[in-house]
């Protein structure tokens, strides 16, 4: 399972569901953002980051990385939204 800090990063930079500080604390904002992600992807909305939410996050990140590579991002398609993926998102958004 991924850390709370990574979940916040994922939910902030990949979807904009999380708008709080990246503090690694699983508070109300983090749980609400998790619920928004779950709802957006047809998962059971319980605001808890479990195995199904984790698997869906990895799958949609792989899809995103594949799309970004069509714009020349040169990313490894690994399902991890790291700094290179976040930078590629910003680059494509600017274009």
PDB file of C-alpha atoms in Angstrom:
ATOM      1  CA  UNK A   1       0.000   0.000   0.000  1.00  0.00           C
ATOM      2  CA  UNK A   2       1.272   3.474  -0.795  1.00  0.00           C
ATOM      3  CA  UNK A   3       1.977   6.118   1.816  1.00  0.00           C
ATOM      4  CA  UNK A   4      -0.458   8.873   2.746  1.00  0.00           C
ATOM      5  CA  UNK A   5       1.959  11.463   1.353  1.00  0.00           C
ATOM      6  CA  UNK A   6       2.043   9.696  -2.015  1.00  0.00           C
ATOM      7  CA  UNK A   7      -1.770   9.430  -2.032  1.00  0.00           C
ATOM      8  CA  UNK A   8      -2.010  13.177  -1.461  1.00  0.00           C
ATOM      9  CA  UNK A   9       0.522  13.803  -4.230  1.00  0.00           C
ATOM     10  CA  UNK A  10      -1.377  11.500  -6.595  1.00  0.00           C
ATOM     11  CA  UNK A  11      -4.752  13.045  -5.818  1.00  0.00           C
ATOM     12  CA  UNK A  12      -3.393  16.586  -6.108  1.00  0.00           C
ATOM     13  CA  UNK A  13      -1.313  16.391  -9.264  1.00  0.00           C
ATOM     14  CA  UNK A  14      -3.153  13.743 -11.228  1.00  0.00           C
ATOM     15  CA  UNK A  15      -6.731  14.740 -10.580  1.00  0.00           C
ATOM     16  CA  UNK A  16      -6.880  17.892  -8.504  1.00  0.00           C
ATOM     17  CA  UNK A  17      -9.132  16.150  -5.982  1.00  0.00           C
ATOM     18  CA  UNK A  18      -6.824  17.041  -3.111  1.00  0.00           C
ATOM     19  CA  UNK A  19      -6.119  20.722  -2.499  1.00  0.00           C
ATOM     20  CA  UNK A  20      -4.504  20.648   0.920  1.00  0.00           C
ATOM     21  CA  UNK A  21      -0.884  20.648   1.998  1.00  0.00           C
ATOM     22  CA  UNK A  22       1.236  17.604   1.222  1.00  0.00           C
ATOM     23  CA  UNK A  23       1.722  16.713   4.878  1.00  0.00           C
ATOM     24  CA  UNK A  24       1.355  12.926   5.024  1.00  0.00           C
ATOM     25  CA  UNK A  25      -1.560  13.177   7.446  1.00  0.00           C
ATOM     26  CA  UNK A  26      -4.695  11.233   6.583  1.00  0.00           C
ATOM     27  CA  UNK A  27      -7.172  13.869   7.645  1.00  0.00           C
ATOM     28  CA  UNK A  28     -10.612  14.835   6.455  1.00  0.00           C
ATOM     29  CA  UNK A  29      -9.349  16.456   3.218  1.00  0.00           C
ATOM     30  CA  UNK A  30      -7.355  13.382   2.234  1.00  0.00           C
ATOM     31  CA  UNK A  31     -10.293  11.088   2.932  1.00  0.00           C
ATOM     32  CA  UNK A  32     -12.690  13.340   1.002  1.00  0.00           C
ATOM     33  CA  UNK A  33     -10.314  13.425  -1.973  1.00  0.00           C
ATOM     34  CA  UNK A  34     -10.057   9.633  -1.848  1.00  0.00           C
ATOM     35  CA  UNK A  35     -13.854   9.453  -1.974  1.00  0.00           C
ATOM     36  CA  UNK A  36     -13.960  11.775  -4.997  1.00  0.00           C
ATOM     37  CA  UNK A  37     -11.450   9.563  -6.800  1.00  0.00           C
ATOM     38  CA  UNK A  38     -13.445   6.451  -5.890  1.00  0.00           C
ATOM     39  CA  UNK A  39     -16.669   8.014  -7.146  1.00  0.00           C
ATOM     40  CA  UNK A  40     -15.029   9.209 -10.351  1.00  0.00           C
ATOM     41  CA  UNK A  41     -13.832   5.693 -11.162  1.00  0.00           C
ATOM     42  CA  UNK A  42     -16.912   3.724 -10.157  1.00  0.00           C
ATOM     43  CA  UNK A  43     -15.480   2.261  -6.969  1.00  0.00           C
ATOM     44  CA  UNK A  44     -17.359   1.851  -3.705  1.00  0.00           C
ATOM     45  CA  UNK A  45     -17.108   5.236  -2.000  1.00  0.00           C
ATOM     46  CA  UNK A  46     -15.912   4.712   1.551  1.00  0.00           C
ATOM     47  CA  UNK A  47     -13.170   7.389   1.655  1.00  0.00           C
ATOM     48  CA  UNK A  48     -10.676   4.681   2.623  1.00  0.00           C
ATOM     49  CA  UNK A  49      -7.663   3.973   0.440  1.00  0.00           C
ATOM     50  CA  UNK A  50      -7.749   0.187   0.194  1.00  0.00           C
ATOM     51  CA  UNK A  51      -6.509  -2.432  -2.242  1.00  0.00           C
ATOM     52  CA  UNK A  52      -9.128  -1.701  -4.933  1.00  0.00           C
ATOM     53  CA  UNK A  53      -8.464   2.046  -4.848  1.00  0.00           C
ATOM     54  CA  UNK A  54      -4.728   1.383  -4.926  1.00  0.00           C
ATOM     55  CA  UNK A  55      -5.061  -0.906  -7.957  1.00  0.00           C
ATOM     56  CA  UNK A  56      -7.281   1.582  -9.802  1.00  0.00           C
ATOM     57  CA  UNK A  57      -4.828   4.408  -9.113  1.00  0.00           C
ATOM     58  CA  UNK A  58      -1.961   2.379 -10.579  1.00  0.00           C
ATOM     59  CA  UNK A  59      -4.031   1.425 -13.627  1.00  0.00           C
ATOM     60  CA  UNK A  60      -5.137   4.961 -14.444  1.00  0.00           C
ATOM     61  CA  UNK A  61      -1.606   6.255 -13.895  1.00  0.00           C
ATOM     62  CA  UNK A  62      -0.319   3.733 -16.435  1.00  0.00           C
ATOM     63  CA  UNK A  63      -2.962   4.951 -18.884  1.00  0.00           C
ATOM     64  CA  UNK A  64      -1.924   8.542 -18.242  1.00  0.00           C
ATOM     65  CA  UNK A  65       1.768   7.740 -18.682  1.00  0.00           C
ATOM     66  CA  UNK A  66       0.999   5.999 -21.969  1.00  0.00           C
ATOM     67  CA  UNK A  67      -0.899   9.075 -23.202  1.00  0.00           C
ATOM     68  CA  UNK A  68       1.858  11.429 -22.065  1.00  0.00           C
ATOM     69  CA  UNK A  69       4.385   9.338 -23.970  1.00  0.00           C
ATOM     70  CA  UNK A  70       2.402  10.046 -27.148  1.00  0.00           C
ATOM     71  CA  UNK A  71       3.389  13.682 -26.541  1.00  0.00           C
ATOM     72  CA  UNK A  72       7.039  12.713 -26.223  1.00  0.00           C
ATOM     73  CA  UNK A  73       7.319  12.488 -22.435  1.00  0.00           C
ATOM     74  CA  UNK A  74       9.538   9.394 -22.507  1.00  0.00           C
ATOM     75  CA  UNK A  75       8.154   8.020 -19.249  1.00  0.00           C
ATOM     76  CA  UNK A  76       8.471   4.513 -17.895  1.00  0.00           C
ATOM     77  CA  UNK A  77       4.927   3.142 -17.770  1.00  0.00           C
ATOM     78  CA  UNK A  78       5.001   1.831 -14.210  1.00  0.00           C
ATOM     79  CA  UNK A  79       1.829   3.172 -12.608  1.00  0.00           C
ATOM     80  CA  UNK A  80       3.744   5.439 -10.243  1.00  0.00           C
ATOM     81  CA  UNK A  81       3.004   9.144 -10.376  1.00  0.00           C
ATOM     82  CA  UNK A  82       6.453  10.451  -9.603  1.00  0.00           C
ATOM     83  CA  UNK A  83       8.162  13.737 -10.281  1.00  0.00           C
ATOM     84  CA  UNK A  84       8.791  12.941 -13.958  1.00  0.00           C
ATOM     85  CA  UNK A  85       5.126  12.106 -14.566  1.00  0.00           C
ATOM     86  CA  UNK A  86       3.996  15.229 -12.703  1.00  0.00           C
ATOM     87  CA  UNK A  87       6.403  17.354 -14.760  1.00  0.00           C
ATOM     88  CA  UNK A  88       5.120  15.775 -17.982  1.00  0.00           C
ATOM     89  CA  UNK A  89       1.532  16.564 -16.975  1.00  0.00           C
ATOM     90  CA  UNK A  90       2.457  20.208 -16.422  1.00  0.00           C
ATOM     91  CA  UNK A  91       4.327  20.392 -19.731  1.00  0.00           C
ATOM     92  CA  UNK A  92       1.378  19.023 -21.695  1.00  0.00           C
ATOM     93  CA  UNK A  93      -1.030  21.321 -19.859  1.00  0.00           C
ATOM     94  CA  UNK A  94       1.087  24.334 -20.838  1.00  0.00           C
ATOM     95  CA  UNK A  95       1.022  23.284 -24.498  1.00  0.00           C
TER      96      UNK A  95
END
